[in-house]
Short mmCIF file of C-alpha atoms and ligand atoms in Angstrom, two decimals:
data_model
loop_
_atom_site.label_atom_id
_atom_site.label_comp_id
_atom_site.label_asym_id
_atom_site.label_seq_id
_atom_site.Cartn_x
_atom_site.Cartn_y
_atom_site.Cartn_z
CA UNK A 5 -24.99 -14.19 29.15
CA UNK A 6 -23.82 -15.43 25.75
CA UNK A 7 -20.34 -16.85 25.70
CA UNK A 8 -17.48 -14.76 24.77
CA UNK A 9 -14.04 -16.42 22.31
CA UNK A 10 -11.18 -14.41 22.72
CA UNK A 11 -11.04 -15.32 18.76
CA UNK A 12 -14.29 -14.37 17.66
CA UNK A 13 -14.19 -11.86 14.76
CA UNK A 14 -15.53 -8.56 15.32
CA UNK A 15 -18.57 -7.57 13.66
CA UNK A 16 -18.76 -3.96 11.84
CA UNK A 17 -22.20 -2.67 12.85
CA UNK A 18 -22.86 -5.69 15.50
CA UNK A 19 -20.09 -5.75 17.75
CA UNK A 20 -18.96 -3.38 20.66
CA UNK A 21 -15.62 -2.61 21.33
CA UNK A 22 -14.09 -4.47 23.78
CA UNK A 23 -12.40 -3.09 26.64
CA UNK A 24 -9.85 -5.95 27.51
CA UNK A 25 -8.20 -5.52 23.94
CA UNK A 26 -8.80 -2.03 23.59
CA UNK A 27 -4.46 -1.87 23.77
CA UNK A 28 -4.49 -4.26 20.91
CA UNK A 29 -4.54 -2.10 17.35
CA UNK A 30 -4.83 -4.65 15.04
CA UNK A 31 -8.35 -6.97 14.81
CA UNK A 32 -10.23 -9.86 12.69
CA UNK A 33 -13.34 -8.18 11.80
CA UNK A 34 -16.24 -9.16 9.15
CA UNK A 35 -16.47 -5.98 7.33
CA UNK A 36 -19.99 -5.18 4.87
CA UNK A 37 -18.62 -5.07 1.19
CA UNK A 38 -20.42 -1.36 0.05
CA UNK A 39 -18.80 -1.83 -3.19
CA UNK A 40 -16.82 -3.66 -5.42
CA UNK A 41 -16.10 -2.47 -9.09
CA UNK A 42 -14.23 -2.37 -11.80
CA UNK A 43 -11.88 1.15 -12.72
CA UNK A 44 -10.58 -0.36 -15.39
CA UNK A 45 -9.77 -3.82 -17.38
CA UNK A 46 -7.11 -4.88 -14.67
CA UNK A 47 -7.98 -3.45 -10.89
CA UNK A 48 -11.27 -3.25 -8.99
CA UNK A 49 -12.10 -0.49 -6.28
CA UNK A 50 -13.47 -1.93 -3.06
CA UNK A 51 -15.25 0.03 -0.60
CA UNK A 52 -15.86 -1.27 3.26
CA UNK A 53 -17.61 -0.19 6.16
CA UNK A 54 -15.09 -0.53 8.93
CA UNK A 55 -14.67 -0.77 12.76
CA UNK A 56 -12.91 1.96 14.90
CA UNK A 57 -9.91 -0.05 14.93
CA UNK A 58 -9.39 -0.40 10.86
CA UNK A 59 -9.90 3.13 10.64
CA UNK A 60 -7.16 3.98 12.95
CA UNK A 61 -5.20 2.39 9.85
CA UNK A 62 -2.13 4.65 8.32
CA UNK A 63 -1.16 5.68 5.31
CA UNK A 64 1.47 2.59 3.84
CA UNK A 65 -0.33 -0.50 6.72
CA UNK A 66 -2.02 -2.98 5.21
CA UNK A 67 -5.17 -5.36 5.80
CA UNK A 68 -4.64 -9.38 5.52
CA UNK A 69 -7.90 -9.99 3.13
CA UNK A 70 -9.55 -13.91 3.59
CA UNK A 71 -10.54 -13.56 -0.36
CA UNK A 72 -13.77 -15.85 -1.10
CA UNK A 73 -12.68 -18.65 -3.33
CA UNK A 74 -13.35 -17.81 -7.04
CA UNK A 75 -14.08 -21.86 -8.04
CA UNK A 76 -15.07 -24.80 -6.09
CA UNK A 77 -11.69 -25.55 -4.75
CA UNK A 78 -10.60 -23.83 -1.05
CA UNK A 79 -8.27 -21.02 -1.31
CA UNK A 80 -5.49 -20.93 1.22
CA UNK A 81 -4.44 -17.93 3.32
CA UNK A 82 -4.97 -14.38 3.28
CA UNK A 83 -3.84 -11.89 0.67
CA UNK A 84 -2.18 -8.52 1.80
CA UNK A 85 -3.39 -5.02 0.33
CA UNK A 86 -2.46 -2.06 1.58
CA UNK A 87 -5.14 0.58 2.32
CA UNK A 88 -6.05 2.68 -0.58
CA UNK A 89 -8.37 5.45 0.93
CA UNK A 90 -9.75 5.78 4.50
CA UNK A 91 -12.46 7.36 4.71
CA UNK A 92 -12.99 7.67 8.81
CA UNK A 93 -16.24 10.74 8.27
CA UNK A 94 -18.08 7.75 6.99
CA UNK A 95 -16.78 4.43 8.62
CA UNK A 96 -14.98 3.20 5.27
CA UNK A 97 -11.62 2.17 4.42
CA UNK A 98 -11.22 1.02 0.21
CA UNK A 99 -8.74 -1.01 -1.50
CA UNK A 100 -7.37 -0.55 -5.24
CA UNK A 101 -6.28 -3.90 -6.16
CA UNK A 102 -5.14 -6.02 -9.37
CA UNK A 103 -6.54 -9.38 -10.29
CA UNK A 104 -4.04 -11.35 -11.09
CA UNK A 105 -4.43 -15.20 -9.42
CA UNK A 106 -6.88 -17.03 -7.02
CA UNK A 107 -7.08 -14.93 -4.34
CA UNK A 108 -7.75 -11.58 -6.08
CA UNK A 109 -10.08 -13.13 -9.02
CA UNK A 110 -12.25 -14.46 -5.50
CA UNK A 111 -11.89 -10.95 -4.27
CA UNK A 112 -13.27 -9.66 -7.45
CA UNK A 113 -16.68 -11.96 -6.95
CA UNK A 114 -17.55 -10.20 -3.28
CA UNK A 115 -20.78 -8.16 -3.70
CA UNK A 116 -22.42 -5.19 -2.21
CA UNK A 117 -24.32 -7.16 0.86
CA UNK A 118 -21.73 -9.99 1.38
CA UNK A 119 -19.23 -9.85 4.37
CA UNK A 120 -15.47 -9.96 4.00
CA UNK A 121 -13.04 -11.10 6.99
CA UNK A 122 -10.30 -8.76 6.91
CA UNK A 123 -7.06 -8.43 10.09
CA UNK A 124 -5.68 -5.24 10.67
CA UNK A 125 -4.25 -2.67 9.90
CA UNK A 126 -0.67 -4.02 9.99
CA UNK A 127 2.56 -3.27 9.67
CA UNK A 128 4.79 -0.09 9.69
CA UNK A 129 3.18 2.80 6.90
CA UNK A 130 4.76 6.13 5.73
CA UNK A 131 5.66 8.97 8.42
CA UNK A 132 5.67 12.80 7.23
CA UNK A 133 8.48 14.71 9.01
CA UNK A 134 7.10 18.14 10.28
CA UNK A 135 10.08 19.82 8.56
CA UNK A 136 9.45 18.55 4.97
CA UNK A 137 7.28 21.28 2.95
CA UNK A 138 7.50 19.38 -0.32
CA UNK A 139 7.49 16.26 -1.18
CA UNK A 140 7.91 13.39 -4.22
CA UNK A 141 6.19 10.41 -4.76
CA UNK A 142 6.96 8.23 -7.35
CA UNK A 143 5.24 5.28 -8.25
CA UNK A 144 4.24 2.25 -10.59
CA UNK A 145 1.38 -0.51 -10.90
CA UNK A 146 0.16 -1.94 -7.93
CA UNK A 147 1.99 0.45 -6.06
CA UNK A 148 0.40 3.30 -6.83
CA UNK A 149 -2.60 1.88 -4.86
CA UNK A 150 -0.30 1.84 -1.51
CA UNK A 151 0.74 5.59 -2.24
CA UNK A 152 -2.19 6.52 -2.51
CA UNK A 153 -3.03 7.59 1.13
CA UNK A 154 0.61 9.78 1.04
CA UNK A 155 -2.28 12.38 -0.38
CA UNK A 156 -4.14 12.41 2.28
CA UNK A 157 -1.49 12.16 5.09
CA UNK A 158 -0.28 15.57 3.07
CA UNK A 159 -3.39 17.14 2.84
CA UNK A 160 -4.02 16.98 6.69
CA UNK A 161 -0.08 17.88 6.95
CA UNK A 162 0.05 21.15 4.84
CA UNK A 163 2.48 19.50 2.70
CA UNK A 164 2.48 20.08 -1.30
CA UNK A 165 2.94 16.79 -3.29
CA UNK A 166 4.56 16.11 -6.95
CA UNK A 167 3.24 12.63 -7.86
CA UNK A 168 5.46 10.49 -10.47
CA UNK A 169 2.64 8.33 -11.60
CA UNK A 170 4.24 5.63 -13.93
CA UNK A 171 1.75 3.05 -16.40
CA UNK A 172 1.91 1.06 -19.10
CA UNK A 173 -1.13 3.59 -20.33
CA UNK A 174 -2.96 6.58 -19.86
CA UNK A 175 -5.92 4.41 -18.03
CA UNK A 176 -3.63 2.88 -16.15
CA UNK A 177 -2.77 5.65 -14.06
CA UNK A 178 -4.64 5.90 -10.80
CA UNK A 179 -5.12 7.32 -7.71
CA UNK A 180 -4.14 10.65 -9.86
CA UNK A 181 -7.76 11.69 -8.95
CA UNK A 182 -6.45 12.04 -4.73
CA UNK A 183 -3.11 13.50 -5.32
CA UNK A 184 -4.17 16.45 -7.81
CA UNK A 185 -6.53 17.52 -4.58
CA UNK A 186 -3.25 18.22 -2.87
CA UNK A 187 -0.87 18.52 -5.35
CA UNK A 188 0.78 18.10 -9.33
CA UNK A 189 0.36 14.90 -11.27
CA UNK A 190 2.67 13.94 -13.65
CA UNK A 191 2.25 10.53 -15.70
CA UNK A 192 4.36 9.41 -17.17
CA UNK A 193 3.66 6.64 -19.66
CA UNK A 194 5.05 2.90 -21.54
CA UNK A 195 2.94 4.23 -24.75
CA UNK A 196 5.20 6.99 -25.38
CA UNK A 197 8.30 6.51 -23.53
CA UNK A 198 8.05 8.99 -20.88
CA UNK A 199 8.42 6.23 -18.37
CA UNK A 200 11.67 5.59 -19.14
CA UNK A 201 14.37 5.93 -16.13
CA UNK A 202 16.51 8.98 -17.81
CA UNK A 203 12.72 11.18 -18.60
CA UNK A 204 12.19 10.40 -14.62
CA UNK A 205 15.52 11.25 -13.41
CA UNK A 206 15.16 14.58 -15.31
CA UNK A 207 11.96 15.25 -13.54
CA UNK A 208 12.97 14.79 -10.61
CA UNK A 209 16.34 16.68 -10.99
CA UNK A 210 14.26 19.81 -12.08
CA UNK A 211 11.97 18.92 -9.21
CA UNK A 212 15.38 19.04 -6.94
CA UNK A 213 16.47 22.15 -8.27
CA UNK A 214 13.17 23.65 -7.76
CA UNK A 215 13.38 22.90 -3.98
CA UNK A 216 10.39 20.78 -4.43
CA UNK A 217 11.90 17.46 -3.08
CA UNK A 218 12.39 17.54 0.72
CA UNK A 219 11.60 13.51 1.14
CA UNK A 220 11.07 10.89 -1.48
CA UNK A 221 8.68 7.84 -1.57
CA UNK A 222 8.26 5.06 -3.48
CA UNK A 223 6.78 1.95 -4.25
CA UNK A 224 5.94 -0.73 -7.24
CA UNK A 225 9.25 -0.68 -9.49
CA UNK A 226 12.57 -1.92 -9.02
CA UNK A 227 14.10 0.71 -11.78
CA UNK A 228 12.35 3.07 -10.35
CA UNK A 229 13.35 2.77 -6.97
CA UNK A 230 16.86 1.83 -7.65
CA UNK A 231 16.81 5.53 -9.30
CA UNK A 232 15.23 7.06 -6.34
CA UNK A 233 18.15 5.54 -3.99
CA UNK A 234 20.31 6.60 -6.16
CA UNK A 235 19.40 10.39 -6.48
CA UNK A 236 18.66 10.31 -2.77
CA UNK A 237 22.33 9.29 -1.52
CA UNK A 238 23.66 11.88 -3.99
CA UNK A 239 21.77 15.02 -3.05
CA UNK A 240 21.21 13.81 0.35
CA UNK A 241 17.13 13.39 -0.14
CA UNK A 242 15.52 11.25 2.70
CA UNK A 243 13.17 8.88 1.20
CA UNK A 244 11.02 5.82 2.20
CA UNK A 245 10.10 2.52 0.07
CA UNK A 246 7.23 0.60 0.34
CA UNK A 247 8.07 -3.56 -0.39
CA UNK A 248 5.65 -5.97 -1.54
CA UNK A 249 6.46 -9.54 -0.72
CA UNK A 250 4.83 -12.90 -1.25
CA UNK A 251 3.39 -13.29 2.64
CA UNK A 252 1.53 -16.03 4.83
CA UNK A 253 0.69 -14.62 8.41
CA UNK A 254 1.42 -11.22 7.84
CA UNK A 255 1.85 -10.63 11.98
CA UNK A 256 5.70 -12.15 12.25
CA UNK A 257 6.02 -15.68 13.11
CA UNK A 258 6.13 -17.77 9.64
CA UNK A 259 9.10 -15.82 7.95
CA UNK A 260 7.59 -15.99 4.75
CA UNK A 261 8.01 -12.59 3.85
CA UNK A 262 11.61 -12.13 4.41
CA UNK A 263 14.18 -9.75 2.58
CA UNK A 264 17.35 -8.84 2.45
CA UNK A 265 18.29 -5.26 3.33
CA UNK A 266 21.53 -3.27 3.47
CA UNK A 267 22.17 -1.25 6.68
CA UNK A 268 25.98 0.33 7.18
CA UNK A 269 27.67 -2.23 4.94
CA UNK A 270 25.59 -5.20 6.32
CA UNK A 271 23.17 -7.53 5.38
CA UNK A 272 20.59 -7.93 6.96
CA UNK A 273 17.18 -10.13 7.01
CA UNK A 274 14.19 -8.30 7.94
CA UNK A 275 10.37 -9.50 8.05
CA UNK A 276 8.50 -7.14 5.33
CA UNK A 277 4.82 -7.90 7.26
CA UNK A 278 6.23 -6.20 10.90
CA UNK A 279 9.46 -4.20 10.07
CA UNK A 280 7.78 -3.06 7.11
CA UNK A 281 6.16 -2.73 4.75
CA UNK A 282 7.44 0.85 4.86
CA UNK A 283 11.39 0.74 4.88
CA UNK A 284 14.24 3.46 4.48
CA UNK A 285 14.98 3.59 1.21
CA UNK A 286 18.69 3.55 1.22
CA UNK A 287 18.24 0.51 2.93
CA UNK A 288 15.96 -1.26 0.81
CA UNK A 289 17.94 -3.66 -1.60
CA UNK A 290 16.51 -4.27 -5.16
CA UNK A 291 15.26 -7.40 -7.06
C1 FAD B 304 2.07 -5.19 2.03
C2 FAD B 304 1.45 -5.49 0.68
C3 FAD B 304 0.50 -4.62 0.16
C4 FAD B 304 -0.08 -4.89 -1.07
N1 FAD B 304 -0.99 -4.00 -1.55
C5 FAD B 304 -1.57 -4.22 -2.73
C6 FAD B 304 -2.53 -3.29 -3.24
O1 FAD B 304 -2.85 -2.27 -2.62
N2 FAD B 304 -3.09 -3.58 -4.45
C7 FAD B 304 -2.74 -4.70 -5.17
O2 FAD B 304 -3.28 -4.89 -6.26
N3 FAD B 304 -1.85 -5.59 -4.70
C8 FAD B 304 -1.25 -5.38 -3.51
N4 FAD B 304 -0.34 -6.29 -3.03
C9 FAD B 304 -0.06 -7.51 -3.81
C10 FAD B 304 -1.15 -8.55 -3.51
O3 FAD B 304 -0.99 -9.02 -2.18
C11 FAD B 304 -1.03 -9.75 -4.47
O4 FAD B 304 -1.30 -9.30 -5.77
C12 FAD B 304 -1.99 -10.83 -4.10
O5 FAD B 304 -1.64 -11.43 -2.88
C13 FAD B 304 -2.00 -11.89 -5.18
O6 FAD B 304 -2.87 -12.94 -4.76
P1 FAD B 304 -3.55 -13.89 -5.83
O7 FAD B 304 -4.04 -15.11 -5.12
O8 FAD B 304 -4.56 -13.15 -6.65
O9 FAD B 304 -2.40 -14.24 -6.82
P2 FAD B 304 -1.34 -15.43 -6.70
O10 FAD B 304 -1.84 -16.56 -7.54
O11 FAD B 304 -0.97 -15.69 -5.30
O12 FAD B 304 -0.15 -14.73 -7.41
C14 FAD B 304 -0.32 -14.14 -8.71
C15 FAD B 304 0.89 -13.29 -8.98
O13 FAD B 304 1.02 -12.27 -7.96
C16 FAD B 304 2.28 -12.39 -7.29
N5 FAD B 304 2.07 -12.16 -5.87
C17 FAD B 304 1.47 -12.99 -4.98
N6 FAD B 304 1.49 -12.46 -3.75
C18 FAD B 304 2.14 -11.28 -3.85
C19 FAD B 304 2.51 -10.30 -2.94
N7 FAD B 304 2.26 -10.41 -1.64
N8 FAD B 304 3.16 -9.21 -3.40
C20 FAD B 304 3.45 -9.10 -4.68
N9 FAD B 304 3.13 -10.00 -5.61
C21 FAD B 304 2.50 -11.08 -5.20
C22 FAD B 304 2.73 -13.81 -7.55
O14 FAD B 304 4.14 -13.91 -7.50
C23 FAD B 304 2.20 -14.07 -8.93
O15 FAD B 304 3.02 -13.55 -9.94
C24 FAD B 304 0.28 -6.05 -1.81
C25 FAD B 304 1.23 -6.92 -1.29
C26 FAD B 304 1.82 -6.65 -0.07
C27 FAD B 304 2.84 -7.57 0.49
S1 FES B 305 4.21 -13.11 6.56
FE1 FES B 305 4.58 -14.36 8.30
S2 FES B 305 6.33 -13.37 9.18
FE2 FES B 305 5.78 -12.05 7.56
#
């Protein structure tokens, strides 16, 4: 019998599940790259085939990605996404991500064939209440890759979806494709100033008046999620922020990934990798 390490990665189409860690949700797994391309001049689409475990991922957790280096130097720690699409009738979870240093312009180089060492899913994602019928997301840049899923958690949840999808430019709107399956896109844009805070506010004001805004959720823009807060405490909207900070483990111990937060009058330090990513958004203090 072949010798077993409690750390050895587990191997998407190679490995069985284990039994002793079945109680364990989160994993190191080598995961086939099935594709890898380019959606426009800035972010790349990956596609993985994924074990039982990653697929169990939800909407707003994220994956720690060990991104091969792009040059001849080593790259150091792991890079959090958060889960763009999952895709459990075929095996495959995907990624939307932006190339902006090291770690992502490696990322970019992974081919169809290669393997990629991913740990997951982790952290806290986006919960649906059962009474909410309609719901807004709003949402800029990178973040609009970890709203994203908020379609599908609707879709399966009979819920009806306004997405706020904020971009420099018209091509740099994504994910619109998912959430006009379940619901109304609206982009709004840099090129002609229909991004600006006071255009948003009045969408979402008519969107409040409709009755079309039982929960907000939001991620990628200070402004914008200062204005969320903001229309949320007034009209008494529950709503849910997702954070992105710089992170090293991404499971708890380091402290890396630490921000302030605001609960009853008080400060308060909280770990973005375990507490969140996913926070209350009246608790969530800008930057
Ligand atoms: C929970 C979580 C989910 C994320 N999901 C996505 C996603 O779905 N798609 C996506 O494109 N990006 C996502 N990010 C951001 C992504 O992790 C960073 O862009 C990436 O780590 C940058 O690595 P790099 O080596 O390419 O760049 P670096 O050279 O490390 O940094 C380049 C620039 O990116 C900034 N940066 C570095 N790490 C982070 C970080 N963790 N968060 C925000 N900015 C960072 C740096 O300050 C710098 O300005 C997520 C971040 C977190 C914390
Ligand atoms: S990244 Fe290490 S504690 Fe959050």
């Amino acid at each position: 019998m072949g010798e077993v390490f409690a750390s050895a990665p587990f191997v998407v189409g190679k490995s069985e599940p284990s039994p002793i860690d079945s109680h364990i949700p989160a994993e190191e797994a080598l995961c086939p790259v099935l594709a890898n391309d380019w959606v426009n001049d800035e972010y790349k689409h990956m596609v993985l085939a994924a074990s039982a475990k990653a697929l169990a991922v939800n909407p707003g957790q994220f994956f720690n990605l060990l991104c091969p280096s792009p040059d001849a130097g080593e790259l150091w720690l792991r890079r959090p996404q958060s889960v763009y699409r999952i895709d459990r009738a075929n095996g495959r979870i995907e990624f939307l991500y932006k190339c902006v240093g090291r770690g992502t312009h490696g990322l970019a180089t992974a081919k169809p064939g290669d393997t990629l060492n991913i740990v997951g899913p982790l952290g806290v994602g986006f919960h649906l209440d059962p009474a909410w019928k309609n719901i807004v997301v709003l949402g800029r840049g990178v973040g609009l890759a970890t709203l994203a899923p908020i379609s599908q958690l609707a879709g399966e949840n009979g819920v009806g979806v306004t997405a706020i999808l904020s971009a420099r430019s018209r091509d740099l709107v994504m994910a619109d494709d998912l959430f006009a399956k379940v619901g109304t896109v609206v982009p709004v844009l840099d090129a002609d100033r229909s991004s600006d805070v006071a255009n948003v506010e009045r969408i979402i004001e008519g969107l409040i008046s409709a009755k079309l805004a039982d929960a907000f959720f939001t991620c990628g823009s200070n402004r914008l999620m200062q204005l969320m807060k903001r229309l949320g405490k007034a009209r008494g909207i529950p709503g849910q922020v997702a954070m992105e900070q710089v992170m090293a483990c991404g499971l708890g111990p380091c402290y890396v990934c630490v921000r302030t937060f605001e609960v009853n009058g008080k400060k308060e330090l909280r770990r973005v990798c375990i507490e969140g990513p996913v926070f209350d958004l009246q608790e969530a203090v800008g930057w």
